[in-house]
PDB file of C-alpha atoms in Angstrom:
ATOM      1  CA  GLU A  11     -13.339  15.781  -0.217  1.00  0.00           C
ATOM      2  CA  THR A  12     -10.038  15.136   1.552  1.00  0.00           C
ATOM      3  CA  GLY A  13      -7.589  12.920   1.447  1.00  0.00           C
ATOM      4  CA  VAL A  14      -7.373  10.797  -2.074  1.00  0.00           C
ATOM      5  CA  THR A  15     -10.474   9.704  -4.127  1.00  0.00           C
ATOM      6  CA  GLN A  16     -10.505   7.284  -6.432  1.00  0.00           C
ATOM      7  CA  THR A  17     -13.300   6.701  -9.675  1.00  0.00           C
ATOM      8  CA  PRO A  18     -14.501   4.638 -10.176  1.00  0.00           C
ATOM      9  CA  ARG A  19     -14.648   2.318  -7.648  1.00  0.00           C
ATOM     10  CA  HIS A  20     -15.591  -0.548  -9.710  1.00  0.00           C
ATOM     11  CA  LEU A  21     -14.831  -1.642 -12.751  1.00  0.00           C
ATOM     12  CA  VAL A  22     -15.673  -4.204 -15.505  1.00  0.00           C
ATOM     13  CA  MET A  23     -14.536  -4.647 -18.721  1.00  0.00           C
ATOM     14  CA  GLY A  24     -14.001  -6.584 -21.840  1.00  0.00           C
ATOM     15  CA  MET A  25     -10.254  -7.188 -23.051  1.00  0.00           C
ATOM     16  CA  THR A  26     -10.994  -4.763 -26.171  1.00  0.00           C
ATOM     17  CA  ASN A  27     -12.221  -2.252 -24.126  1.00  0.00           C
ATOM     18  CA  LYS A  28     -10.517   1.221 -23.596  1.00  0.00           C
ATOM     19  CA  LYS A  29     -11.331   2.571 -20.056  1.00  0.00           C
ATOM     20  CA  SER A  30      -9.880   5.315 -17.498  1.00  0.00           C
ATOM     21  CA  LEU A  31      -9.146   5.233 -13.789  1.00  0.00           C
ATOM     22  CA  LYS A  32      -9.300   8.654 -12.213  1.00  0.00           C
ATOM     23  CA  CYS A  33      -7.670   9.804  -8.565  1.00  0.00           C
ATOM     24  CA  GLU A  34      -7.582  12.749  -7.331  1.00  0.00           C
ATOM     25  CA  GLN A  35      -5.428  14.118  -3.746  1.00  0.00           C
ATOM     26  CA  HIS A  36      -6.825  17.122  -1.294  1.00  0.00           C
ATOM     27  CA  LEU A  37      -3.606  17.415   0.643  1.00  0.00           C
ATOM     28  CA  GLY A  38      -1.286  19.727  -1.180  1.00  0.00           C
ATOM     29  CA  HIS A  39       1.119  16.992  -2.631  1.00  0.00           C
ATOM     30  CA  ASN A  40       3.552  16.691  -5.268  1.00  0.00           C
ATOM     31  CA  ALA A  41       4.110  13.138  -5.801  1.00  0.00           C
ATOM     32  CA  MET A  42       1.738  10.535  -6.821  1.00  0.00           C
ATOM     33  CA  TYR A  43       1.397   6.512  -7.214  1.00  0.00           C
ATOM     34  CA  TRP A  44      -0.773   3.531  -9.243  1.00  0.00           C
ATOM     35  CA  TYR A  45      -0.156   0.610  -7.097  1.00  0.00           C
ATOM     36  CA  LYS A  46      -1.996  -2.629  -7.910  1.00  0.00           C
ATOM     37  CA  GLN A  47      -2.838  -4.994  -5.399  1.00  0.00           C
ATOM     38  CA  SER A  48      -3.741  -8.338  -6.466  1.00  0.00           C
ATOM     39  CA  ALA A  49      -4.917 -11.613  -4.097  1.00  0.00           C
ATOM     40  CA  LYS A  50      -2.109 -12.769  -2.057  1.00  0.00           C
ATOM     41  CA  LYS A  51       0.187 -10.962  -3.496  1.00  0.00           C
ATOM     42  CA  PRO A  52       2.352  -7.816  -2.096  1.00  0.00           C
ATOM     43  CA  LEU A  53       1.064  -4.385  -2.975  1.00  0.00           C
ATOM     44  CA  GLU A  54       3.289  -3.588  -6.781  1.00  0.00           C
ATOM     45  CA  LEU A  55       4.543  -0.399  -7.686  1.00  0.00           C
ATOM     46  CA  MET A  56       3.413   0.669 -10.780  1.00  0.00           C
ATOM     47  CA  PHE A  57       4.415   4.264 -11.354  1.00  0.00           C
ATOM     48  CA  VAL A  58       5.342   7.100  -9.990  1.00  0.00           C
ATOM     49  CA  TYR A  59       5.134  10.843 -10.815  1.00  0.00           C
ATOM     50  CA  ASN A  60       7.075  13.838  -8.533  1.00  0.00           C
ATOM     51  CA  PHE A  61       5.900  17.508  -9.705  1.00  0.00           C
ATOM     52  CA  LYS A  62       4.041  15.986 -13.150  1.00  0.00           C
ATOM     53  CA  GLU A  63       7.091  14.104 -13.689  1.00  0.00           C
ATOM     54  CA  GLN A  64       7.351  10.437 -14.115  1.00  0.00           C
ATOM     55  CA  THR A  65      10.104   9.089 -12.098  1.00  0.00           C
ATOM     56  CA  GLU A  66       9.629   5.644 -12.327  1.00  0.00           C
ATOM     57  CA  ASN A  67       7.902   2.920 -14.474  1.00  0.00           C
ATOM     58  CA  ASN A  68       8.021  -0.550 -12.714  1.00  0.00           C
ATOM     59  CA  SER A  69       8.220  -2.615 -16.086  1.00  0.00           C
ATOM     60  CA  VAL A  70       4.538  -2.438 -16.323  1.00  0.00           C
ATOM     61  CA  PRO A  71       3.174  -3.449 -19.487  1.00  0.00           C
ATOM     62  CA  SER A  72       2.209  -0.888 -22.111  1.00  0.00           C
ATOM     63  CA  ARG A  73      -1.425  -1.576 -22.146  1.00  0.00           C
ATOM     64  CA  PHE A  74      -1.527   0.607 -19.052  1.00  0.00           C
ATOM     65  CA  SER A  75      -0.748   4.331 -19.977  1.00  0.00           C
ATOM     66  CA  PRO A  76      -0.197   7.158 -16.949  1.00  0.00           C
ATOM     67  CA  GLU A  77      -1.055  10.379 -17.081  1.00  0.00           C
ATOM     68  CA  CYS A  78      -0.696  13.249 -14.427  1.00  0.00           C
ATOM     69  CA  PRO A  79      -2.175  16.870 -15.809  1.00  0.00           C
ATOM     70  CA  ASN A  80      -1.067  18.493 -12.376  1.00  0.00           C
ATOM     71  CA  SER A  81       0.272  17.455  -8.876  1.00  0.00           C
ATOM     72  CA  SER A  82      -3.284  16.610  -7.723  1.00  0.00           C
ATOM     73  CA  HIS A  83      -4.485  14.156 -10.413  1.00  0.00           C
ATOM     74  CA  LEU A  84      -3.573  11.367 -11.555  1.00  0.00           C
ATOM     75  CA  PHE A  85      -5.122   9.066 -14.326  1.00  0.00           C
ATOM     76  CA  LEU A  86      -4.531   5.313 -15.282  1.00  0.00           C
ATOM     77  CA  HIS A  87      -5.574   4.413 -18.688  1.00  0.00           C
ATOM     78  CA  LEU A  88      -6.597   1.111 -19.668  1.00  0.00           C
ATOM     79  CA  HIS A  89      -6.727  -0.731 -23.216  1.00  0.00           C
ATOM     80  CA  THR A  90      -7.020  -4.135 -24.499  1.00  0.00           C
ATOM     81  CA  LEU A  91      -6.450  -5.768 -20.830  1.00  0.00           C
ATOM     82  CA  GLN A  92      -5.999  -9.387 -19.898  1.00  0.00           C
ATOM     83  CA  PRO A  93      -7.676 -11.254 -17.054  1.00  0.00           C
ATOM     84  CA  GLU A  94      -4.180 -11.476 -15.001  1.00  0.00           C
ATOM     85  CA  ASP A  95      -4.842  -7.878 -14.722  1.00  0.00           C
ATOM     86  CA  SER A  96      -7.778  -8.030 -12.392  1.00  0.00           C
ATOM     87  CA  ALA A  97      -6.802  -6.645  -8.996  1.00  0.00           C
ATOM     88  CA  LEU A  98      -7.322  -3.582  -6.660  1.00  0.00           C
ATOM     89  CA  TYR A  99      -5.949  -0.564  -8.285  1.00  0.00           C
ATOM     90  CA  LEU A 100      -4.639   1.847  -5.611  1.00  0.00           C
ATOM     91  CA  CYS A 101      -3.719   5.555  -5.877  1.00  0.00           C
ATOM     92  CA  ALA A 102      -1.261   6.901  -3.180  1.00  0.00           C
ATOM     93  CA  SER A 103       0.121  10.505  -2.714  1.00  0.00           C
ATOM     94  CA  SER A 104       2.677  11.915  -0.523  1.00  0.00           C
ATOM     95  CA  GLN A 105       5.082  15.602  -0.248  1.00  0.00           C
ATOM     96  CA  GLY A 106       7.604  15.081  -2.499  1.00  0.00           C
ATOM     97  CA  GLY A 107      10.729  16.933  -3.040  1.00  0.00           C
ATOM     98  CA  SER A 108      11.989  15.321   0.008  1.00  0.00           C
ATOM     99  CA  GLY A 109      14.532  12.969  -1.614  1.00  0.00           C
ATOM    100  CA  GLY A 110      13.699  10.623   1.565  1.00  0.00           C
ATOM    101  CA  VAL A 111      11.333   7.945   2.087  1.00  0.00           C
ATOM    102  CA  GLU A 112       7.908   9.476   2.881  1.00  0.00           C
ATOM    103  CA  THR A 113       4.498   8.477   4.041  1.00  0.00           C
ATOM    104  CA  GLN A 114       2.217   7.697   1.473  1.00  0.00           C
ATOM    105  CA  TYR A 115      -1.618   7.809   1.767  1.00  0.00           C
ATOM    106  CA  PHE A 116      -3.663   5.893   0.117  1.00  0.00           C
ATOM    107  CA  GLY A 117      -7.177   6.384  -1.776  1.00  0.00           C
ATOM    108  CA  PRO A 118      -9.827   3.647  -1.438  1.00  0.00           C
ATOM    109  CA  GLY A 119      -9.054   1.770  -5.006  1.00  0.00           C
ATOM    110  CA  THR A 120     -10.954   0.697  -7.651  1.00  0.00           C
ATOM    111  CA  ARG A 121     -12.073  -2.816  -8.146  1.00  0.00           C
ATOM    112  CA  LEU A 122     -11.062  -3.918 -11.514  1.00  0.00           C
ATOM    113  CA  LEU A 123     -12.349  -6.785 -13.233  1.00  0.00           C
ATOM    114  CA  VAL A 124     -11.606  -8.016 -16.608  1.00  0.00           C
ATOM    115  CA  LEU A 125     -13.566 -10.725 -18.856  1.00  0.00           C
TER     116      LEU A 125
ATOM    117  CA  GLN B  30      13.735 -15.141  -1.616  1.00  0.00           C
ATOM    118  CA  LYS B  31      11.265 -12.413  -1.364  1.00  0.00           C
ATOM    119  CA  GLU B  32      12.371  -9.309  -0.134  1.00  0.00           C
ATOM    120  CA  VAL B  33       9.620  -8.888   2.391  1.00  0.00           C
ATOM    121  CA  GLU B  34       7.955 -12.082   4.204  1.00  0.00           C
ATOM    122  CA  GLN B  35       4.729 -11.796   5.930  1.00  0.00           C
ATOM    123  CA  ASP B  36       2.204 -14.355   6.917  1.00  0.00           C
ATOM    124  CA  PRO B  37      -0.828 -14.264   5.292  1.00  0.00           C
ATOM    125  CA  GLY B  38      -2.928 -15.677   7.640  1.00  0.00           C
ATOM    126  CA  PRO B  39      -5.657 -15.462   8.889  1.00  0.00           C
ATOM    127  CA  LEU B  40      -5.130 -14.841  12.868  1.00  0.00           C
ATOM    128  CA  SER B  41      -8.086 -14.997  14.683  1.00  0.00           C
ATOM    129  CA  VAL B  42      -8.066 -14.208  17.916  1.00  0.00           C
ATOM    130  CA  PRO B  43     -10.665 -13.950  21.076  1.00  0.00           C
ATOM    131  CA  GLU B  44     -11.815  -9.713  21.958  1.00  0.00           C
ATOM    132  CA  GLY B  45      -9.110  -8.365  24.637  1.00  0.00           C
ATOM    133  CA  ALA B  46      -6.606 -10.962  23.421  1.00  0.00           C
ATOM    134  CA  ILE B  47      -1.930  -9.112  22.537  1.00  0.00           C
ATOM    135  CA  VAL B  48      -1.815 -10.011  19.152  1.00  0.00           C
ATOM    136  CA  SER B  49       1.638 -10.165  17.618  1.00  0.00           C
ATOM    137  CA  LEU B  50       2.234  -9.711  13.567  1.00  0.00           C
ATOM    138  CA  ASN B  51       5.363  -9.913  12.079  1.00  0.00           C
ATOM    139  CA  CYS B  52       7.673  -9.532   9.156  1.00  0.00           C
ATOM    140  CA  THR B  53      10.844 -10.773   7.977  1.00  0.00           C
ATOM    141  CA  TYR B  54      13.124  -9.033   5.551  1.00  0.00           C
ATOM    142  CA  SER B  55      16.045 -10.371   3.417  1.00  0.00           C
ATOM    143  CA  ASN B  56      17.907  -6.870   2.563  1.00  0.00           C
ATOM    144  CA  SER B  57      19.827  -5.359   5.606  1.00  0.00           C
ATOM    145  CA  ALA B  58      19.873  -1.609   3.934  1.00  0.00           C
ATOM    146  CA  PHE B  59      16.190  -1.440   4.910  1.00  0.00           C
ATOM    147  CA  GLN B  60      15.986   1.610   7.691  1.00  0.00           C
ATOM    148  CA  TYR B  61      12.394   2.830   6.808  1.00  0.00           C
ATOM    149  CA  PHE B  62       9.458   0.436   8.375  1.00  0.00           C
ATOM    150  CA  MET B  63       6.154   1.541   8.356  1.00  0.00           C
ATOM    151  CA  TRP B  64       2.726  -0.782   9.359  1.00  0.00           C
ATOM    152  CA  TYR B  65      -0.308  -0.524   7.148  1.00  0.00           C
ATOM    153  CA  ARG B  66      -3.820  -0.978   8.091  1.00  0.00           C
ATOM    154  CA  GLN B  67      -6.708  -1.958   5.288  1.00  0.00           C
ATOM    155  CA  TYR B  68     -10.256  -1.992   6.276  1.00  0.00           C
ATOM    156  CA  SER B  69     -12.063  -4.494   3.614  1.00  0.00           C
ATOM    157  CA  ARG B  70     -13.113  -2.125   0.427  1.00  0.00           C
ATOM    158  CA  LYS B  71     -10.804   0.552   1.868  1.00  0.00           C
ATOM    159  CA  GLY B  72      -7.572   1.447   0.808  1.00  0.00           C
ATOM    160  CA  PRO B  73      -4.247   1.217   3.207  1.00  0.00           C
ATOM    161  CA  GLU B  74      -3.919   3.487   6.031  1.00  0.00           C
ATOM    162  CA  LEU B  75      -0.668   3.903   8.041  1.00  0.00           C
ATOM    163  CA  LEU B  76      -0.770   3.179  11.600  1.00  0.00           C
ATOM    164  CA  MET B  77       3.005   3.182  12.722  1.00  0.00           C
ATOM    165  CA  TYR B  78       6.150   4.411  10.900  1.00  0.00           C
ATOM    166  CA  THR B  79      10.011   3.703  12.797  1.00  0.00           C
ATOM    167  CA  TYR B  80      13.244   4.521  11.627  1.00  0.00           C
ATOM    168  CA  SER B  81      15.984   1.951  12.522  1.00  0.00           C
ATOM    169  CA  SER B  82      15.934   0.125  15.168  1.00  0.00           C
ATOM    170  CA  GLY B  83      13.950  -0.228  18.501  1.00  0.00           C
ATOM    171  CA  ASN B  84      10.231   0.193  20.068  1.00  0.00           C
ATOM    172  CA  LYS B  85       7.385   2.996  19.163  1.00  0.00           C
ATOM    173  CA  GLU B  86       4.354   3.019  20.980  1.00  0.00           C
ATOM    174  CA  ASP B  87       1.063   4.628  19.788  1.00  0.00           C
ATOM    175  CA  GLY B  88      -2.130   4.112  22.514  1.00  0.00           C
ATOM    176  CA  ARG B  89      -2.334   0.146  22.387  1.00  0.00           C
ATOM    177  CA  PHE B  90      -0.356  -0.404  19.237  1.00  0.00           C
ATOM    178  CA  THR B  91       3.773  -1.222  19.501  1.00  0.00           C
ATOM    179  CA  ALA B  92       6.228  -1.409  16.705  1.00  0.00           C
ATOM    180  CA  GLN B  93       9.363  -3.325  17.491  1.00  0.00           C
ATOM    181  CA  VAL B  94      12.300  -3.221  14.379  1.00  0.00           C
ATOM    182  CA  ASP B  95      14.994  -5.851  15.451  1.00  0.00           C
ATOM    183  CA  LYS B  96      18.107  -5.016  12.340  1.00  0.00           C
ATOM    184  CA  SER B  97      19.965  -7.504  13.677  1.00  0.00           C
ATOM    185  CA  SER B  98      17.455 -10.435  12.866  1.00  0.00           C
ATOM    186  CA  LYS B  99      16.217  -8.799  10.356  1.00  0.00           C
ATOM    187  CA  TYR B 100      12.746  -8.728  11.922  1.00  0.00           C
ATOM    188  CA  ILE B 101       9.929  -6.378  12.790  1.00  0.00           C
ATOM    189  CA  SER B 102       6.805  -6.822  15.281  1.00  0.00           C
ATOM    190  CA  LEU B 103       3.022  -5.138  15.925  1.00  0.00           C
ATOM    191  CA  PHE B 104       1.674  -5.924  18.798  1.00  0.00           C
ATOM    192  CA  ILE B 105      -2.132  -4.736  19.290  1.00  0.00           C
ATOM    193  CA  ARG B 106      -2.927  -4.823  23.045  1.00  0.00           C
ATOM    194  CA  ASP B 107      -6.254  -5.208  24.543  1.00  0.00           C
ATOM    195  CA  SER B 108      -7.567  -6.411  21.375  1.00  0.00           C
ATOM    196  CA  GLN B 109     -10.854  -5.062  19.593  1.00  0.00           C
ATOM    197  CA  PRO B 110     -13.789  -5.851  16.751  1.00  0.00           C
ATOM    198  CA  SER B 111     -12.627  -2.761  15.251  1.00  0.00           C
ATOM    199  CA  ASP B 112      -9.088  -3.856  14.462  1.00  0.00           C
ATOM    200  CA  SER B 113     -10.121  -6.665  12.458  1.00  0.00           C
ATOM    201  CA  ALA B 114      -8.228  -5.751   9.202  1.00  0.00           C
ATOM    202  CA  THR B 115      -5.513  -6.677   7.209  1.00  0.00           C
ATOM    203  CA  TYR B 116      -2.209  -5.582   8.378  1.00  0.00           C
ATOM    204  CA  LEU B 117       0.802  -4.996   6.046  1.00  0.00           C
ATOM    205  CA  CYS B 118       4.335  -4.216   6.978  1.00  0.00           C
ATOM    206  CA  ALA B 119       6.613  -1.639   4.568  1.00  0.00           C
ATOM    207  CA  MET B 120       9.728  -1.091   4.670  1.00  0.00           C
ATOM    208  CA  ALA B 121      12.372   0.724   2.487  1.00  0.00           C
ATOM    209  CA  GLY B 122      16.199   2.632   1.901  1.00  0.00           C
ATOM    210  CA  GLY B 123      19.489   1.855   0.861  1.00  0.00           C
ATOM    211  CA  ALA B 124      19.755   2.583  -2.961  1.00  0.00           C
ATOM    212  CA  THR B 125      15.935   3.284  -3.431  1.00  0.00           C
ATOM    213  CA  ASN B 126      12.932   5.352  -1.450  1.00  0.00           C
ATOM    214  CA  LYS B 127      10.470   2.421  -2.945  1.00  0.00           C
ATOM    215  CA  LEU B 128       8.127   1.267  -0.181  1.00  0.00           C
ATOM    216  CA  ILE B 129       8.424  -2.707  -0.336  1.00  0.00           C
ATOM    217  CA  PHE B 130       5.777  -4.177   1.112  1.00  0.00           C
ATOM    218  CA  GLY B 131       4.547  -7.412   2.573  1.00  0.00           C
ATOM    219  CA  THR B 132       1.191 -10.112   1.500  1.00  0.00           C
ATOM    220  CA  GLY B 133      -0.741  -8.556   4.377  1.00  0.00           C
ATOM    221  CA  THR B 134      -2.177 -10.440   7.594  1.00  0.00           C
ATOM    222  CA  LEU B 135      -5.410 -10.927   7.693  1.00  0.00           C
ATOM    223  CA  LEU B 136      -6.382 -10.467  11.465  1.00  0.00           C
ATOM    224  CA  ALA B 137     -10.058 -11.371  13.030  1.00  0.00           C
ATOM    225  CA  VAL B 138     -10.953 -10.322  16.698  1.00  0.00           C
ATOM    226  CA  GLN B 139     -14.264 -12.043  17.618  1.00  0.00           C
ATOM    227  CA  PRO B 140     -16.397 -10.588  20.229  1.00  0.00           C
TER     228      PRO B 140
END
């Protein structure tokens, strides 16, 4: 596997379900990101982790819960979602630690549909 | 006012045409400017990265930044059907290193 991988690629869930999205990066990076991409809207940054520590939570509702067990893996735990949470969820990684603006490398995304 | 404005398109051009994609922004502190390309069912991939004002060329692609007008452009020469994708501008600078994205412009190059 190369680059940034995400599983599952597609997910359909009911509002009472609990599911998790997984992201893995094979680039040796130390920063990882979750973004939400909805139709006709800009990418919305949700969470940032640097060296496994959460450094940004962009006012995301608590029904989204991130987890970063190590620098290579990032999870997004989902529970009691709403239909408006249906979107493409993108994971990205970057070098980390530079303190500057870094090039981010994206995974293919998980297409989520909440019924 | 949105921090970054980008026409969502769609923009349809014939093969071989010169394509111009643009974004405007309101935050004068932005110093880092990027263009990402996103094919259908794929994640965005970095196409061009420029710092501050000026031009940068890479093959058929040229990125331009005009900080005085708060306007950035991506030109694609001799466009190909394989260039059909959504093009996202992104920028950062000032108090935060967070990337601010445009909505993306959907480009279709007709053979």
